Amino acid sequence: MGASDPEVAPKARGGAAGMAGAGAGAGARGGAAAGVEARARDPPPAHRAHPRHPRPAAQPSARRMDGGSGGLGSGDNAPTTEALFVALGAGVTALSHPLLYVKLLIQVGHEPMPPTIGTNVLGRKVLYLPSFFTYAKYIVQVDGKIGLFRGLSPRLMSNALSTVTRGSMKKVFPPDEIEQVSNKDDMKTSLRKVVKETSYEMMMQCVSRMLAHPLHVISMRCMVQFVGREAKYSGVLSSIGKIFKEEGLLGFFVGLIPHLLGDVVFLWGCNLLAHFINAYLVDDSFSQALAIRSYTKFVMGIAVSMLTYPFLLVGDLMAVNNCGLQAGLPPYSPVFKSWIHCWKYLSMQGQLFRGSSLLFRRVSSGSYFAVE
């Protein structure tokens, strides 16, 4: 998954950003515990030694700080919070679906409209392929406005399953309390915590990706049916039956490996780069150091998502390759033997970043698949 994908990248960035908040909360809990310990070592005042004034008054507040009640996702509020996250995720997914739909059609090489002549920043005439808005208008002309949401149902189910899976894993394998360390003198300790933190996030991302990937494959195939005007994949249940009958169990997991590799590279790249920048380049004496550190992971997420985009592209192409649809067969695409074969082919064509830009798309020699 390429992290630039509107479905995958925001979750990883959100998870990475959430780690800092968790670390700060753990630091507060650690400070509270230290205060309780210090009070326990000091001799109690005379009026507190009286039986009517017992000292263990700090215990209720300690329980509150541990998140036993009242916090998001804790106690009785956990089901409500999880349902809220699923609902919010569904709304964002629905709004961003036309963007993903157009991107996928461009990724498979479907260019139904001729390029137009324009000028670049140097004033030279160049050929531009249709932008997202032009492409979306074309889809509306062919299928109507509802056509922009082809394949949305399995994608909503995939995102909901991913969100529920991550929430369930946090309950079964709760993350350790991690303090946030920013001093350069604590570099080894801080790096060890970042590694532990990222490993935990990677485990959750990989498990949720594997469980939701079959629905992702169905969603991709429903969308690329626009190319050949097919109706092979119409519903989730019928699509499951077709894939299992024609490709077996492995058919639900085509394209999974490049997506997993993209997720792993994104998480480690984003977190480690943000950590080293915050530790070595942002001086604690700078007045805006805290504000800069809070945005480091966000900026690194955008940069790393661009670098991992080829994993997303290869994974999506493999999900629709040689599945009986016109978009996954010549002349749109060769029949790839593996995702490595697909990667090498795109690399030779100079098309590893095809579809990454939806506004200014210049015509290049490898804009289309050329298969005899």
Coordinates of C-alpha atoms in Angstrom, one line a residue:
M1 CA 0.0 0.0 0.0
G2 CA 1.4 2.6 -1.0
A3 CA 1.1 5.2 1.5
S4 CA 0.0 8.0 -0.9
D5 CA -3.2 6.1 -1.4
P6 CA -6.1 7.9 0.3
E7 CA -7.1 4.7 1.9
V8 CA -3.8 3.5 3.2
A9 CA -1.5 6.4 3.8
P10 CA -3.7 8.5 6.1
K11 CA -4.2 5.6 8.5
A12 CA -0.5 5.0 8.8
R13 CA 0.2 8.7 9.3
G14 CA -2.6 8.9 11.8
G15 CA -1.1 5.8 13.6
A16 CA 2.3 7.4 13.6
A17 CA 1.1 10.7 14.9
G18 CA -0.9 8.9 17.6
M19 CA 2.3 7.4 18.9
A20 CA 3.6 10.7 20.1
G21 CA 0.3 11.3 22.0
A22 CA 0.6 7.9 23.6
G23 CA 4.1 8.6 24.6
A24 CA 3.2 12.0 26.2
G25 CA 0.4 10.3 28.2
A26 CA 2.7 7.6 29.4
G27 CA 5.2 10.3 30.6
A28 CA 2.5 12.0 32.6
R29 CA 1.6 8.6 34.2
G30 CA 5.2 8.0 35.0
G31 CA 5.5 11.4 36.7
A32 CA 2.4 10.7 38.7
A33 CA 3.8 7.4 39.9
A34 CA 7.1 9.0 40.8
G35 CA 5.2 11.5 42.9
V36 CA 3.3 8.9 44.8
E37 CA 6.6 7.0 45.5
A38 CA 8.2 10.1 46.8
R39 CA 5.3 10.8 49.2
A40 CA 5.5 7.2 50.4
R41 CA 9.2 7.6 51.3
D42 CA 8.6 10.9 53.2
P43 CA 7.3 10.7 56.8
P44 CA 3.6 11.5 56.9
P45 CA 2.5 14.7 58.8
A46 CA 0.9 14.3 62.2
H47 CA -2.6 15.0 61.1
R48 CA -2.4 12.4 58.3
A49 CA -1.2 9.7 60.7
H50 CA -4.6 9.9 62.5
P51 CA -6.8 6.9 61.7
R52 CA -9.5 9.3 60.5
H53 CA -7.2 10.6 57.9
P54 CA -5.8 7.6 56.0
R55 CA -3.0 8.4 53.5
P56 CA -4.0 6.2 50.4
A57 CA -5.9 9.1 48.9
A58 CA -3.8 9.1 45.7
Q59 CA -5.0 5.7 44.5
P60 CA -8.2 6.8 42.8
S61 CA -6.4 9.5 40.8
A62 CA -3.8 6.9 39.8
R63 CA -6.5 4.7 38.4
R64 CA -8.0 7.6 36.5
M65 CA -4.7 8.4 34.9
D66 CA -4.3 4.7 33.9
G67 CA -7.3 5.2 31.6
G68 CA -9.5 2.7 33.5
S69 CA -12.6 4.9 32.8
G70 CA -13.7 7.9 30.9
G71 CA -11.1 7.8 28.2
L72 CA -11.6 7.2 24.5
G73 CA -11.8 3.5 23.6
S74 CA -11.7 2.5 27.3
G75 CA -14.3 0.9 29.6
D76 CA -18.0 1.1 28.6
N77 CA -17.2 3.7 25.9
A78 CA -15.1 1.3 23.8
P79 CA -17.9 0.0 21.5
T80 CA -19.3 3.5 20.9
T81 CA -15.9 4.9 20.1
E82 CA -15.1 2.0 17.7
A83 CA -18.4 2.5 16.0
L84 CA -17.7 6.3 15.7
F85 CA -14.3 5.5 14.1
V86 CA -15.9 3.1 11.6
A87 CA -18.6 5.7 10.7
L88 CA -16.1 8.5 10.2
G89 CA -13.9 6.2 8.2
A90 CA -16.8 5.3 6.0
G91 CA -17.6 8.9 5.3
V92 CA -14.0 9.7 4.4
T93 CA -13.9 6.6 2.2
A94 CA -17.1 7.6 0.3
L95 CA -15.9 11.1 -0.3
S96 CA -12.5 10.1 -1.6
H97 CA -13.8 7.1 -3.7
P98 CA -14.0 9.0 -7.0
L99 CA -10.4 10.1 -6.6
L100 CA -9.3 6.4 -6.1
Y101 CA -11.5 5.3 -8.9
V102 CA -10.0 7.7 -11.4
K103 CA -6.5 6.9 -10.1
L104 CA -7.0 3.1 -10.6
L105 CA -8.3 3.6 -14.2
I106 CA -5.1 5.6 -15.0
Q107 CA -3.0 3.0 -13.3
V108 CA -4.2 0.2 -15.6
G109 CA -3.6 2.5 -18.6
H110 CA -7.1 3.4 -19.6
E111 CA -6.9 6.7 -21.5
P112 CA -10.3 7.1 -23.3
M113 CA -9.7 10.8 -24.2
P114 CA -6.9 12.2 -26.4
P115 CA -4.2 14.4 -24.9
T116 CA -4.5 18.2 -25.3
I117 CA -1.8 20.8 -26.1
G118 CA -0.6 23.0 -23.3
T119 CA 2.4 24.9 -22.1
N120 CA 4.8 24.1 -19.3
V121 CA 6.4 26.6 -16.9
L122 CA 9.1 27.4 -19.5
G123 CA 6.4 28.3 -22.0
R124 CA 7.1 25.3 -24.2
K125 CA 4.2 23.4 -25.8
V126 CA 3.6 19.9 -24.4
L127 CA 0.9 17.3 -24.5
Y128 CA -1.2 16.8 -21.4
L129 CA -3.4 13.9 -20.6
P130 CA -6.9 14.6 -19.0
S131 CA -6.8 15.7 -15.4
F132 CA -8.9 14.1 -12.6
F133 CA -11.8 16.6 -13.2
T134 CA -11.9 15.9 -16.9
Y135 CA -11.7 12.2 -16.4
A136 CA -14.5 12.3 -13.7
K137 CA -16.7 14.3 -16.1
Y138 CA -16.2 11.6 -18.7
I139 CA -17.2 8.8 -16.2
V140 CA -20.4 10.8 -15.4
Q141 CA -21.2 11.1 -19.1
V142 CA -20.9 7.3 -19.5
D143 CA -22.4 6.0 -16.2
G144 CA -24.0 9.0 -14.6
K145 CA -23.0 10.5 -11.2
I146 CA -23.6 7.1 -9.4
G147 CA -20.9 5.7 -11.7
L148 CA -18.3 7.6 -9.8
F149 CA -19.0 5.2 -6.8
R150 CA -18.5 1.9 -8.6
G151 CA -16.9 -0.6 -6.3
L152 CA -17.6 1.5 -3.1
S153 CA -19.4 -1.2 -1.2
P154 CA -16.5 -3.8 -0.9
R155 CA -14.2 -0.9 -0.2
L156 CA -16.3 0.3 2.7
M157 CA -16.4 -3.3 4.1
S158 CA -12.7 -3.6 3.7
N159 CA -12.0 -0.3 5.7
A160 CA -14.5 -1.3 8.4
L161 CA -12.9 -4.7 8.8
S162 CA -9.5 -3.1 9.0
T163 CA -10.6 -0.6 11.7
V164 CA -12.3 -3.3 13.8
T165 CA -9.3 -5.6 13.5
R166 CA -6.9 -2.9 14.7
G167 CA -9.2 -2.1 17.6
S168 CA -9.5 -5.8 18.6
M169 CA -5.8 -6.3 18.4
K170 CA -5.2 -3.3 20.7
K171 CA -7.5 -5.0 23.3
V172 CA -5.8 -8.4 23.0
F173 CA -2.2 -7.0 22.7
P174 CA -2.3 -3.6 24.5
P175 CA 0.7 -1.4 23.7
D176 CA 3.3 -0.9 26.3
E177 CA 3.5 2.5 28.0
I178 CA 6.2 4.5 26.2
E179 CA 7.6 7.8 27.4
Q180 CA 8.5 10.5 24.9
V181 CA 12.2 11.2 24.9
S182 CA 13.6 14.2 23.0
N183 CA 17.1 14.9 24.5
K184 CA 20.1 13.9 22.4
D185 CA 21.7 12.4 25.5
D186 CA 18.8 9.8 25.6
M187 CA 19.2 8.9 22.0
K188 CA 19.7 5.1 22.5
T189 CA 16.8 4.9 24.9
S190 CA 14.6 7.0 22.5
L191 CA 15.6 5.0 19.4
R192 CA 14.8 1.7 21.2
K193 CA 11.3 3.0 22.1
V194 CA 10.7 4.1 18.5
V195 CA 11.7 0.7 17.2
K196 CA 9.4 -1.0 19.7
E197 CA 6.6 1.4 18.9
T198 CA 7.0 0.9 15.1
S199 CA 7.1 -2.9 15.4
Y200 CA 3.8 -2.8 17.3
E201 CA 2.2 -0.6 14.6
M202 CA 3.6 -2.8 11.8
M203 CA 2.1 -5.9 13.4
M204 CA -1.3 -4.3 13.5
Q205 CA -1.1 -2.9 10.0
C206 CA 0.0 -6.2 8.5
V207 CA -2.7 -8.3 10.1
S208 CA -5.4 -5.8 9.2
R209 CA -4.1 -5.6 5.7
M210 CA -4.1 -9.4 5.2
L211 CA -7.7 -9.8 6.5
A212 CA -9.1 -6.9 4.5
H213 CA -7.2 -7.6 1.2
P214 CA -9.8 -10.0 -0.3
L215 CA -12.4 -7.2 -0.2
H216 CA -9.8 -4.8 -1.6
V217 CA -9.3 -7.2 -4.6
I218 CA -13.0 -7.3 -5.2
S219 CA -13.3 -3.5 -5.1
M220 CA -10.4 -3.1 -7.6
R221 CA -12.0 -5.6 -10.0
C222 CA -15.5 -4.0 -9.7
M223 CA -13.9 -0.6 -10.7
V224 CA -11.8 -1.7 -13.7
Q225 CA -14.9 -3.3 -15.3
F226 CA -15.5 0.2 -16.6
V227 CA -12.7 -0.3 -19.2
G228 CA -14.4 -3.2 -21.0
R229 CA -18.0 -2.5 -19.9
E230 CA -18.1 -5.9 -18.2
A231 CA -20.4 -7.1 -15.4
K232 CA -18.5 -10.1 -14.1
Y233 CA -18.1 -8.7 -10.5
S234 CA -21.4 -7.3 -9.4
G235 CA -21.8 -8.1 -5.7
V236 CA -19.5 -9.1 -2.8
L237 CA -20.9 -12.6 -2.3
S238 CA -21.1 -13.4 -6.0
S239 CA -17.6 -12.0 -6.5
I240 CA -16.3 -14.2 -3.7
G241 CA -17.8 -17.3 -5.4
K242 CA -16.3 -16.4 -8.8
I243 CA -12.8 -15.8 -7.5
F244 CA -12.8 -19.0 -5.4
K245 CA -14.1 -21.0 -8.3
E246 CA -11.6 -19.6 -10.9
E247 CA -8.5 -18.9 -8.9
G248 CA -8.9 -20.7 -5.6
L249 CA -8.0 -19.3 -2.2
L250 CA -4.8 -17.6 -3.5
G251 CA -7.0 -15.5 -5.8
F252 CA -8.1 -13.4 -2.8
F253 CA -4.5 -12.4 -2.0
V254 CA -3.0 -11.4 -5.4
G255 CA -1.1 -8.2 -5.0
L256 CA -0.9 -8.6 -1.2
I257 CA 2.9 -8.8 -1.0
P258 CA 3.7 -5.5 -2.6
H259 CA 1.1 -3.8 -0.5
L260 CA 2.5 -5.3 2.7
L261 CA 6.1 -4.3 1.7
G262 CA 4.8 -0.7 1.0
D263 CA 3.2 -0.5 4.4
V264 CA 6.3 -1.8 6.2
V265 CA 8.7 0.6 4.3
F266 CA 6.3 3.5 4.9
L267 CA 6.0 2.9 8.7
W268 CA 9.7 2.4 9.3
G269 CA 10.8 5.2 7.0
C270 CA 8.4 7.7 8.3
N271 CA 9.0 7.0 12.0
L272 CA 12.8 6.7 11.8
L273 CA 13.3 9.8 9.7
A274 CA 11.0 11.8 12.0
H275 CA 12.9 10.5 15.0
F276 CA 16.4 11.4 13.7
I277 CA 15.2 14.8 12.5
N278 CA 13.7 15.6 15.8
A279 CA 16.7 14.4 17.7
Y280 CA 19.5 15.9 15.7
L281 CA 18.2 18.8 13.6
V282 CA 15.6 20.3 16.0
D283 CA 17.4 22.1 18.9
D284 CA 15.6 22.0 22.3
S285 CA 16.6 25.6 22.8
F286 CA 14.6 26.8 19.8
S287 CA 11.4 28.4 20.9
Q288 CA 9.3 26.6 18.3
A289 CA 10.9 23.2 18.7
L290 CA 7.8 21.5 20.1
A291 CA 5.6 22.8 17.2
I292 CA 8.2 21.7 14.6
R293 CA 8.4 18.2 16.1
S294 CA 4.6 17.8 16.0
Y295 CA 4.6 18.3 12.3
T296 CA 7.7 16.3 11.4
K297 CA 5.9 12.9 11.1
F298 CA 3.2 14.5 8.9
V299 CA 5.8 15.9 6.5
M300 CA 7.8 12.7 6.5
G301 CA 4.6 10.8 5.8
I302 CA 4.0 12.7 2.6
A303 CA 7.6 12.3 1.4
V304 CA 7.8 8.6 2.2
S305 CA 4.4 7.9 0.7
M306 CA 5.7 9.2 -2.6
L307 CA 8.7 6.9 -2.4
T308 CA 6.6 3.9 -1.7
Y309 CA 4.0 4.6 -4.4
P310 CA 5.4 1.9 -6.8
F311 CA 4.4 -0.7 -4.2
L312 CA 0.8 0.5 -4.3
L313 CA 0.8 0.6 -8.1
V314 CA 2.2 -2.9 -8.5
G315 CA -0.2 -4.3 -5.9
D316 CA -3.2 -2.8 -7.6
L317 CA -2.1 -4.0 -11.1
M318 CA -1.6 -7.5 -9.8
A319 CA -5.1 -7.5 -8.2
V320 CA -6.7 -7.1 -11.6
N321 CA -4.1 -8.8 -13.8
N322 CA -5.3 -11.9 -15.8
C323 CA -8.6 -12.1 -14.0
G324 CA -10.8 -12.3 -17.1
L325 CA -11.3 -8.5 -17.4
Q326 CA -10.2 -6.5 -20.3
A327 CA -8.2 -4.1 -18.1
G328 CA -5.9 -6.9 -16.9
L329 CA -5.2 -8.4 -20.3
P330 CA -3.4 -7.3 -23.5
P331 CA -3.4 -4.7 -25.0
Y332 CA -3.8 -2.9 -21.7
S333 CA -1.4 -5.1 -19.7
P334 CA 0.8 -8.1 -20.2
V335 CA 0.0 -11.2 -18.2
F336 CA 2.5 -10.9 -15.4
K337 CA 4.1 -14.0 -13.9
S338 CA 4.6 -12.3 -10.5
W339 CA 4.7 -8.9 -8.9
I340 CA 8.4 -8.8 -9.5
H341 CA 7.8 -9.3 -13.2
C342 CA 5.3 -6.4 -13.1
W343 CA 7.7 -4.2 -11.2
K344 CA 10.5 -4.8 -13.8
Y345 CA 8.2 -4.2 -16.7
L346 CA 7.0 -0.9 -15.3
S347 CA 10.5 0.1 -14.5
M348 CA 11.6 -0.5 -18.1
Q349 CA 8.7 1.5 -19.3
G350 CA 9.5 4.4 -16.9
Q351 CA 6.0 4.0 -15.4
L352 CA 6.6 3.1 -11.8
F353 CA 4.9 6.4 -10.7
R354 CA 2.0 6.3 -13.2
G355 CA -1.2 7.7 -11.6
S356 CA 0.6 9.4 -8.8
S357 CA -0.4 12.8 -10.2
L358 CA -4.0 13.5 -11.2
L359 CA -3.8 17.2 -12.1
F360 CA -0.8 17.8 -14.5
R361 CA -0.2 14.6 -16.5
R362 CA 2.3 15.0 -19.3
V363 CA 2.4 12.5 -22.1
S364 CA 5.6 10.4 -22.0
S365 CA 6.8 7.5 -24.1
G366 CA 5.5 5.0 -21.7
S367 CA 2.1 6.5 -20.8
Y368 CA 0.3 3.5 -22.3
F369 CA 1.1 -0.2 -22.2
A370 CA 2.4 -1.3 -25.6
V371 CA 1.6 -5.0 -25.9
E372 CA 1.6 -6.8 -29.3

